[in-house]
Coordinates of C-alpha atoms in Angstrom, one line a residue:
Chain A
M1038 CA -42.4 -42.5 -28.2
Q1039 CA -39.3 -43.8 -26.5
V1040 CA -36.4 -41.7 -25.8
D1041 CA -33.0 -43.3 -25.3
I1042 CA -30.4 -41.3 -23.6
K1043 CA -26.9 -42.2 -24.6
T1044 CA -23.6 -40.7 -23.7
T1045 CA -21.3 -40.2 -26.6
S1046 CA -17.7 -39.4 -25.9
V1047 CA -15.7 -37.3 -28.2
T1048 CA -12.0 -37.5 -27.4
Q1049 CA -10.1 -34.5 -28.6
L1050 CA -7.1 -35.3 -30.8
R1051 CA -4.8 -32.8 -29.2
N1052 CA -4.9 -31.3 -25.7
T1053 CA -3.0 -28.1 -26.5
F1054 CA -0.9 -26.3 -29.1
S1055 CA 2.3 -28.0 -30.2
N1056 CA 4.5 -25.2 -28.9
V1057 CA 3.0 -25.5 -25.5
A1058 CA 3.1 -29.3 -25.6
R1059 CA 6.9 -29.1 -26.4
R1060 CA 7.4 -27.1 -23.2
L1061 CA 5.2 -29.3 -21.1
G1062 CA 7.1 -32.4 -22.4
G1063 CA 4.1 -34.0 -24.0
D1064 CA 0.5 -33.3 -25.2
K1065 CA -1.1 -32.5 -21.8
P1066 CA -3.9 -30.2 -21.0
A1067 CA -2.4 -26.7 -20.5
S1068 CA -3.7 -23.8 -18.5
R1069 CA -5.0 -20.7 -20.2
Y1070 CA -2.1 -18.9 -18.7
Q1071 CA 0.4 -21.2 -20.4
E1072 CA -1.4 -21.0 -23.7
A1073 CA -1.7 -17.3 -23.6
T1074 CA 2.0 -16.8 -22.7
F1075 CA 4.4 -19.3 -24.2
D1076 CA 6.2 -18.4 -27.4
L1077 CA 3.8 -15.5 -28.1
Q1078 CA 6.4 -13.1 -29.2
S1079 CA 7.7 -13.3 -32.8
T1080 CA 11.2 -14.6 -33.1
A1081 CA 11.9 -14.9 -36.8
N1082 CA 11.4 -13.5 -40.3
F1083 CA 12.0 -9.9 -39.4
H1084 CA 12.6 -8.4 -42.8
Y1085 CA 14.2 -5.1 -41.7
R1086 CA 16.2 -4.0 -38.8
P1087 CA 14.8 -1.0 -36.9
L1088 CA 16.0 2.3 -38.5
W1089 CA 16.5 3.7 -35.0
Q1090 CA 18.8 0.9 -33.8
P1091 CA 20.1 -1.0 -36.9
E1092 CA 22.6 -3.0 -34.8
L1093 CA 19.8 -5.0 -33.2
A1094 CA 16.7 -6.8 -34.4
L1095 CA 13.2 -5.6 -33.6
Y1096 CA 13.0 -8.0 -30.7
D1097 CA 16.5 -8.7 -29.5
V1098 CA 17.9 -10.5 -26.4
L1099 CA 20.9 -8.1 -26.4
R1100 CA 19.0 -5.2 -25.0
T1101 CA 19.9 -6.3 -21.5
Q1102 CA 23.1 -7.8 -20.1
I1103 CA 21.0 -10.5 -18.4
E1104 CA 21.3 -13.7 -20.3
M1105 CA 18.7 -16.5 -20.4
K1106 CA 18.6 -19.8 -22.2
D1107 CA 14.8 -19.6 -22.1
W1108 CA 13.1 -16.3 -21.8
Y1109 CA 9.8 -18.0 -21.0
A1110 CA 11.3 -19.1 -17.7
F1111 CA 9.9 -15.9 -16.2
R1112 CA 6.6 -17.3 -15.2
D1113 CA 4.2 -15.1 -13.3
P1114 CA 3.2 -16.8 -10.1
R1115 CA -0.1 -15.0 -10.3
Q1116 CA -0.7 -16.5 -13.7
Y1117 CA -2.0 -13.3 -15.1
Y1118 CA -3.1 -13.2 -18.7
Y1119 CA -5.5 -10.7 -20.1
G1120 CA -8.6 -12.4 -18.7
T1121 CA -7.5 -13.2 -15.2
Y1122 CA -5.7 -9.8 -14.8
T1123 CA -8.7 -7.7 -15.9
I1124 CA -11.1 -9.8 -13.7
A1125 CA -8.9 -9.4 -10.7
R1126 CA -8.4 -5.7 -11.1
A1127 CA -12.1 -5.1 -11.9
R1128 CA -13.0 -6.6 -8.5
Q1129 CA -10.5 -4.5 -6.7
Q1130 CA -11.7 -1.4 -8.5
D1131 CA -15.3 -2.1 -7.3
V1132 CA -14.0 -2.3 -3.7
M1133 CA -12.0 1.0 -4.1
E1134 CA -15.0 2.8 -5.6
K1135 CA -17.1 1.9 -2.6
N1136 CA -14.3 3.0 -0.2
I1137 CA -14.0 6.3 -2.1
D1138 CA -17.8 6.8 -1.9
F1139 CA -17.7 6.1 1.8
V1140 CA -15.0 8.6 2.5
E1141 CA -16.6 11.2 0.2
K1142 CA -20.1 11.0 1.6
R1143 CA -18.9 11.5 5.1
G1144 CA -16.3 14.1 4.2
L1145 CA -13.7 12.1 6.1
L1146 CA -10.8 13.8 4.4
R1147 CA -12.4 17.1 3.5
D1148 CA -13.3 17.8 7.1
L1149 CA -9.8 17.2 8.5
P1150 CA -8.0 20.2 9.9
E1151 CA -6.3 22.4 7.4
V1152 CA -2.8 21.5 8.6
E1153 CA -3.4 17.8 8.1
R1154 CA -4.9 18.3 4.7
T1155 CA -1.9 20.2 3.6
A1156 CA 0.4 17.5 5.0
L1157 CA -1.6 14.8 3.0
V1158 CA -1.3 16.8 -0.2
F1159 CA 2.4 17.2 0.4
T1160 CA 3.0 13.5 1.1
L1161 CA 0.7 11.8 -1.4
V1162 CA -0.3 14.0 -4.3
P1163 CA 3.1 14.5 -5.9
L1164 CA 3.5 10.7 -5.8
R1165 CA 1.1 10.5 -8.8
H1166 CA 4.0 11.9 -10.9
L1167 CA 6.3 9.3 -9.5
E1168 CA 3.8 6.6 -10.3
W1169 CA 3.4 7.9 -13.8
G1170 CA 7.2 7.6 -14.1
A1171 CA 6.9 4.0 -13.0
N1172 CA 4.2 3.5 -15.7
L1173 CA 6.6 4.9 -18.3
N1174 CA 9.4 2.7 -17.1
N1175 CA 7.4 -0.4 -17.2
C1176 CA 6.2 0.6 -20.7
Y1177 CA 9.8 0.8 -21.7
I1178 CA 10.5 -2.6 -20.2
T1179 CA 7.5 -4.0 -22.2
A1180 CA 8.7 -2.4 -25.4
F1181 CA 12.3 -3.5 -25.2
G1182 CA 12.1 -6.6 -23.1
Y1183 CA 12.3 -10.1 -24.5
G1184 CA 9.6 -12.8 -24.3
A1185 CA 5.9 -12.5 -23.7
A1186 CA 6.2 -14.1 -20.3
I1187 CA 7.9 -11.0 -18.8
T1188 CA 6.6 -8.3 -21.2
Q1189 CA 2.9 -9.2 -20.7
A1190 CA 3.4 -9.0 -17.0
T1191 CA 5.3 -5.7 -17.2
M1192 CA 2.5 -4.2 -19.3
F1193 CA -0.1 -5.2 -16.7
H1194 CA 2.3 -3.7 -14.1
A1195 CA 2.5 -0.5 -16.2
M1196 CA -1.3 -0.2 -16.2
D1197 CA -1.4 -0.8 -12.5
R1198 CA 0.9 2.1 -12.0
L1199 CA -1.5 4.3 -14.0
G1200 CA -4.2 3.1 -11.7
L1201 CA -2.2 4.0 -8.6
A1202 CA -1.6 7.4 -10.0
Q1203 CA -5.3 7.8 -10.5
Y1204 CA -6.1 6.7 -7.0
L1205 CA -3.6 9.2 -5.7
S1206 CA -5.3 11.9 -7.7
R1207 CA -8.7 10.8 -6.3
I1208 CA -7.3 11.3 -2.8
G1209 CA -6.2 14.8 -3.8
L1210 CA -9.8 15.5 -5.2
L1211 CA -11.3 14.3 -1.9
L1212 CA -9.0 16.7 0.0
D1213 CA -9.8 19.8 -2.1
G1214 CA -13.5 19.1 -2.6
N1215 CA -13.1 18.2 -6.3
S1216 CA -11.7 21.6 -7.3
G1217 CA -8.4 20.1 -8.6
D1218 CA -6.3 22.7 -6.6
S1219 CA -4.4 19.9 -4.9
L1220 CA -3.4 18.4 -8.2
A1221 CA -1.9 21.7 -9.3
Q1222 CA -0.2 22.1 -5.9
G1223 CA 1.1 18.5 -6.2
K1224 CA 2.7 19.3 -9.5
T1225 CA 4.4 22.4 -8.1
L1226 CA 5.6 20.5 -5.1
W1227 CA 7.0 17.7 -7.4
L1228 CA 8.7 20.3 -9.6
E1229 CA 9.9 22.8 -7.0
H1230 CA 9.8 21.6 -3.4
A1231 CA 13.3 20.8 -2.1
A1232 CA 12.1 17.6 -0.3
W1233 CA 10.9 16.0 -3.6
Q1234 CA 13.8 16.9 -5.8
D1235 CA 16.0 13.9 -5.0
L1236 CA 13.2 11.5 -5.7
R1237 CA 12.3 13.3 -8.9
R1238 CA 16.0 13.2 -10.0
L1239 CA 16.0 9.5 -9.3
V1240 CA 12.9 8.8 -11.3
E1241 CA 14.1 10.8 -14.2
R1242 CA 17.4 9.0 -14.1
L1243 CA 15.5 5.7 -14.3
M1244 CA 13.6 7.0 -17.3
V1245 CA 16.9 7.1 -19.3
T1246 CA 18.3 3.8 -18.1
K1247 CA 19.0 1.8 -21.2
D1248 CA 19.2 -1.8 -19.9
W1249 CA 15.6 -2.9 -19.4
F1250 CA 16.3 -5.5 -16.8
E1251 CA 18.4 -3.1 -14.8
L1252 CA 15.4 -0.7 -15.0
Y1253 CA 13.2 -3.6 -13.8
V1254 CA 15.4 -4.1 -10.8
A1255 CA 15.7 -0.4 -10.0
Q1256 CA 12.0 0.5 -10.4
N1257 CA 10.1 -2.6 -9.5
L1258 CA 12.3 -4.2 -6.9
V1259 CA 14.3 -1.5 -5.2
L1260 CA 12.5 1.9 -5.5
D1261 CA 9.1 0.3 -5.0
G1262 CA 10.4 -2.0 -2.3
L1263 CA 11.6 1.0 -0.3
L1264 CA 9.1 3.7 -1.1
H1265 CA 5.8 1.8 -1.0
P1266 CA 6.3 0.5 2.5
L1267 CA 7.4 3.9 3.6
I1268 CA 4.2 5.5 2.6
F1269 CA 1.6 2.8 2.5
T1270 CA 2.7 1.1 5.7
H1271 CA 4.4 3.6 7.9
Y1272 CA 2.8 6.9 6.8
E1273 CA -0.6 5.4 6.6
R1274 CA -0.3 3.8 10.1
R1275 CA 0.7 7.2 11.4
V1276 CA -2.2 9.0 9.8
S1277 CA -4.7 6.5 11.0
A1278 CA -3.4 6.6 14.6
E1279 CA -4.0 10.4 14.6
H1280 CA -7.1 10.8 12.4
G1281 CA -8.8 7.4 12.1
P1282 CA -8.8 5.0 9.2
A1283 CA -10.1 7.3 6.4
L1284 CA -6.8 7.2 4.5
S1285 CA -6.5 3.5 5.0
L1286 CA -9.7 2.9 3.1
L1287 CA -8.2 4.9 0.2
T1288 CA -4.8 3.1 0.2
E1289 CA -6.2 -0.4 0.6
F1290 CA -5.5 -1.2 -3.0
M1291 CA -2.0 0.1 -2.9
T1292 CA -1.2 -2.2 0.1
N1293 CA -2.7 -5.3 -1.5
W1294 CA -1.3 -4.5 -4.8
F1295 CA 2.2 -4.1 -3.4
N1296 CA 2.1 -7.5 -1.7
E1297 CA 0.7 -9.2 -4.8
S1298 CA 3.2 -7.7 -7.3
A1299 CA 6.1 -8.3 -4.9
R1300 CA 5.5 -12.0 -5.4
W1301 CA 5.9 -11.6 -9.1
V1302 CA 8.9 -9.3 -8.9
D1303 CA 10.6 -11.7 -6.5
A1304 CA 9.9 -14.7 -8.7
T1305 CA 11.3 -12.8 -11.7
I1306 CA 14.5 -11.8 -9.9
K1307 CA 15.0 -15.3 -8.5
T1308 CA 14.5 -16.9 -12.0
A1309 CA 17.2 -14.6 -13.5
A1310 CA 19.6 -15.2 -10.6
V1311 CA 19.5 -19.0 -10.6
E1312 CA 20.1 -19.0 -14.4
S1313 CA 23.8 -18.2 -14.1
P1314 CA 26.4 -16.8 -11.7
A1315 CA 26.9 -14.0 -14.2
N1316 CA 23.3 -12.9 -13.9
E1317 CA 23.5 -13.1 -10.1
T1318 CA 26.6 -10.9 -10.0
L1319 CA 24.8 -8.3 -12.3
L1320 CA 21.7 -8.4 -10.2
C1321 CA 23.6 -8.0 -6.9
G1322 CA 25.5 -5.0 -8.3
W1323 CA 22.3 -3.3 -9.5
I1324 CA 20.5 -4.0 -6.3
A1325 CA 23.4 -2.6 -4.2
N1326 CA 23.7 0.5 -6.4
Y1327 CA 20.0 1.4 -6.5
R1328 CA 19.5 0.5 -2.9
K1329 CA 22.1 3.2 -2.0
A1330 CA 20.7 5.6 -4.5
C1331 CA 17.1 5.1 -3.4
N1332 CA 17.9 5.4 0.3
E1333 CA 19.7 8.7 -0.4
A1334 CA 16.8 10.0 -2.6
L1335 CA 14.3 9.1 0.1
A1336 CA 16.1 10.9 2.9
S1337 CA 14.9 14.5 2.4
Y1338 CA 11.4 13.4 1.5
A1339 CA 11.2 11.1 4.5
S1340 CA 12.5 13.7 6.9
A1341 CA 9.9 16.2 5.6
V1342 CA 7.2 13.6 6.3
F1343 CA 8.4 11.8 9.4
G1344 CA 10.4 14.6 11.2
Q1345 CA 12.5 13.3 14.0
D1346 CA 11.4 9.7 13.4
T1347 CA 13.0 9.7 10.0
D1348 CA 16.0 7.6 10.8
T1349 CA 14.1 4.9 12.6
V1350 CA 11.5 4.6 9.8
L1351 CA 14.2 4.5 7.1
A1352 CA 16.2 1.9 9.0
Q1353 CA 13.1 -0.2 9.4
I1354 CA 12.1 -0.2 5.7
D1355 CA 15.7 -0.9 4.7
A1356 CA 15.8 -3.8 7.1
V1357 CA 12.6 -5.2 5.6
F1358 CA 14.1 -4.8 2.2
E1359 CA 17.3 -6.6 3.3
T1360 CA 15.2 -9.6 4.5
R1361 CA 13.4 -9.6 1.2
V1362 CA 16.6 -9.6 -0.9
A1363 CA 18.1 -12.3 1.3
K1364 CA 15.1 -14.5 0.5
L1365 CA 15.8 -14.1 -3.2
G1366 CA 18.9 -16.3 -2.7
L1367 CA 21.3 -13.6 -3.9
K1368 CA 24.4 -14.6 -2.1
T1369 CA 26.5 -11.5 -2.8
A1370 CA 23.9 -8.9 -2.5
Q1371 CA 24.4 -8.4 1.2
K1372 CA 28.2 -8.2 0.9
A1373 CA 28.0 -5.6 -1.9
V1374 CA 26.2 -3.1 0.4
Chain B
M554 CA -20.3 -55.6 -1.1
N555 CA -16.7 -56.5 -0.6
D556 CA -14.4 -54.7 1.6
A557 CA -12.7 -52.8 -1.1
T558 CA -15.9 -51.1 -2.4
Q559 CA -16.9 -50.3 1.1
N560 CA -13.7 -48.6 1.8
T561 CA -13.6 -46.5 -1.4
V562 CA -14.4 -42.8 -1.3
F563 CA -14.8 -40.7 -4.4
I564 CA -15.3 -37.2 -5.6
A565 CA -16.5 -36.3 -9.0
F566 CA -16.0 -32.9 -10.8
Q567 CA -17.2 -31.5 -14.1
T568 CA -14.4 -31.4 -16.6
N569 CA -13.5 -27.8 -17.2
D570 CA -10.7 -25.2 -16.8
D571 CA -11.5 -24.6 -13.2
T572 CA -11.3 -28.2 -12.1
R573 CA -8.2 -29.2 -14.0
P574 CA -5.8 -27.8 -11.4
I575 CA -8.0 -29.2 -8.6
I576 CA -7.8 -32.6 -10.1
E577 CA -4.0 -32.3 -10.6
A578 CA -3.6 -31.2 -6.9
I579 CA -5.7 -34.1 -5.7
G580 CA -3.6 -36.5 -7.9
N581 CA -0.4 -35.2 -6.4
D582 CA -1.6 -35.3 -2.8
N583 CA -3.2 -38.8 -3.0
P584 CA -0.8 -41.2 -4.7
N585 CA -3.3 -44.0 -4.2
A586 CA -6.1 -42.2 -5.9
Q587 CA -7.3 -43.3 -9.3
I588 CA -8.4 -40.6 -11.7
N589 CA -11.1 -41.8 -14.1
R590 CA -12.1 -39.5 -17.0
Y591 CA -15.6 -39.7 -18.4
P592 CA -17.4 -37.5 -20.8
A593 CA -17.7 -34.1 -19.1
M594 CA -16.8 -35.7 -15.7
V595 CA -13.7 -36.7 -13.8
K596 CA -14.3 -39.1 -11.0
I597 CA -11.5 -39.7 -8.5
D598 CA -11.6 -42.9 -6.5
A599 CA -9.4 -43.5 -3.5
P600 CA -9.1 -46.4 -1.0
G601 CA -10.1 -45.2 2.5
R602 CA -9.2 -41.6 2.4
L603 CA -9.0 -38.7 0.0
V604 CA -7.6 -35.3 0.8
V605 CA -8.0 -32.0 -1.1
R606 CA -5.5 -29.5 0.1
R607 CA -6.0 -25.7 -0.3
A608 CA -2.2 -25.0 -0.4
S609 CA -1.6 -27.5 -3.3
I610 CA -4.4 -25.9 -5.4
E611 CA -3.2 -22.4 -4.6
E612 CA 0.2 -23.3 -5.8
L613 CA -1.1 -24.4 -9.2
I614 CA -3.5 -21.6 -9.8
G615 CA -1.4 -18.8 -8.4
R616 CA -4.1 -17.1 -6.4
E617 CA -5.8 -17.6 -3.0
Y618 CA -8.4 -20.3 -3.1
D619 CA -11.3 -21.0 -0.8
L620 CA -12.1 -24.7 -0.6
R621 CA -15.8 -23.9 -0.7
E622 CA -15.2 -22.9 -4.4
L623 CA -15.0 -26.7 -4.9
H624 CA -18.8 -26.9 -4.8
V625 CA -19.3 -24.8 -7.9
N626 CA -18.0 -27.7 -10.1
L627 CA -18.7 -30.6 -7.8
I628 CA -20.9 -33.4 -9.2
S629 CA -21.0 -35.9 -6.4
L630 CA -18.9 -37.4 -3.7
S631 CA -19.1 -40.3 -1.2
G632 CA -17.6 -40.6 2.3
N633 CA -17.8 -38.7 5.5
I634 CA -16.6 -35.2 5.1
D635 CA -14.1 -33.5 7.3
E636 CA -13.8 -29.9 6.2
S637 CA -11.5 -27.1 7.5
D638 CA -10.0 -24.0 5.9
D639 CA -7.0 -25.9 4.8
E640 CA -8.2 -29.4 3.9
F641 CA -11.3 -31.1 2.6
V642 CA -11.1 -34.8 3.6
L643 CA -13.3 -37.7 2.5
H644 CA -13.1 -40.9 4.5
W645 CA -15.4 -43.5 6.1
N646 CA -16.1 -43.3 9.8
K647 CA -15.6 -46.7 11.3
N648 CA -17.8 -47.5 14.2

C-alpha cells in the first residue's frame, strides 16, 4: 500500500467578527481580548426604561459627566478577558497559598511578641472592611458604567478587592491561631477606633458617590494610590526591618497587584483625559478634591501607625502620587492642588 | 547557491493565538522581512538579519514575556543565534 501525504490548505473566509473588523479597519485576525471585549454590551432595543430611574436607559452614557465618542477606547493594557484574568490570578493564588503555608508552619506571625501582633491586627485587619468597600464601589462602577471595555475590567478589579480582603483576613487568622478573634477585633476597630473613623467616613462617602467615573477616580486612582503604598510599601518595609520578612511573604500579592492594576488605572484615566479638554478639567477637579480628602482621612490612621515619622511618610507617598499624576498628562492637576 | 539564499535567515512558527502577536512584532521590527503563511505554519524570511524583540511582543500582549517562550511554538529556524534577555537575533556569522 502506498500512502501519499498531501497538505491541504483551508483558508478561512473571515478572520474575525464584523464588529471587530470594523474597529480594526479591515478583516484582520483579532486577539481574543479584542473579540471578548468590543461591542459586547447591548446598545439598542431596550423595551422598557428602568423603573428605578426612568429618565435614563438601562445602559446609559449619561450616568457620568465624562463624555466619550467611543467607550471602547478604554483598552486594558493587561488585555484581561475572563480566560487570561483567571489564569493570571490562579497562578498568583498558588504562590500566595505556598507563602501562607510557609508562614503558618513556622509560626512566623503567631510567635511574634504580643505588642507586635496587636499592632499588626490594628494596622491590617480593619483594612479588610475597606477592601470590601472597594469591592462594592467597583461593583457599582461595573453596574452603571458604560461599555464592556471598562466594565469587564472593573468587575475583575472588584473580584481582586474581595481577594485582597480575604488575604487580609488570612493574616488575621495567622496572628490569632485561627480563632477568628482578630477579625472580631478588626471590626470593632473599624467601627469604633478613632484612628480609623476618618477613613471609614471616606469609604462610606465613596459608596454614595453617584457619578461612576468620579468614583473610579476617587477609589481606584486616588485612595488606592495613597493608601496601598502607605501600607504595602512603607509599613511592610518597617515591619520587615524589625521582625524579618514574614509579613512581606503575605503581602506579596498586594504589592504585585497594585503595580499591575496601576497600569490599567493610569491607561483608563489617560484615555479619558486625551478625549477632550472638558474631560481633563473634570478629572483634574476630582483628583484634586479626593487627593485632599484622602490625605486628610489618612492622617490620623497614619499617625497611629507611624508615630513621629507620620509626616515624612505621608509626604513621601503624596510625592509619589504627584509624579504618577504628572505622568498621566493632566496639565491642570498640579495647579488645582 | 546564490548570494541571496546564503544570506537569508528564517524563523518558522506554528499558526496559533500565541504566535500571532510574535509574528506581528517581528513584522514591525524587521521591515525587510517577508512573512509567508502556509497551512498551520508561518515562515518569516529576512535578508541577513532578523530580530525578535521582547519589548515589542510585550507591548502587543500586555504582559511580561520571556523570549524562551518562543520555543513552545517554534518549528524551525536558520542562522546563527544571538540570544539575550531582550533580543533574539538570527544572522549569519561571516568568517
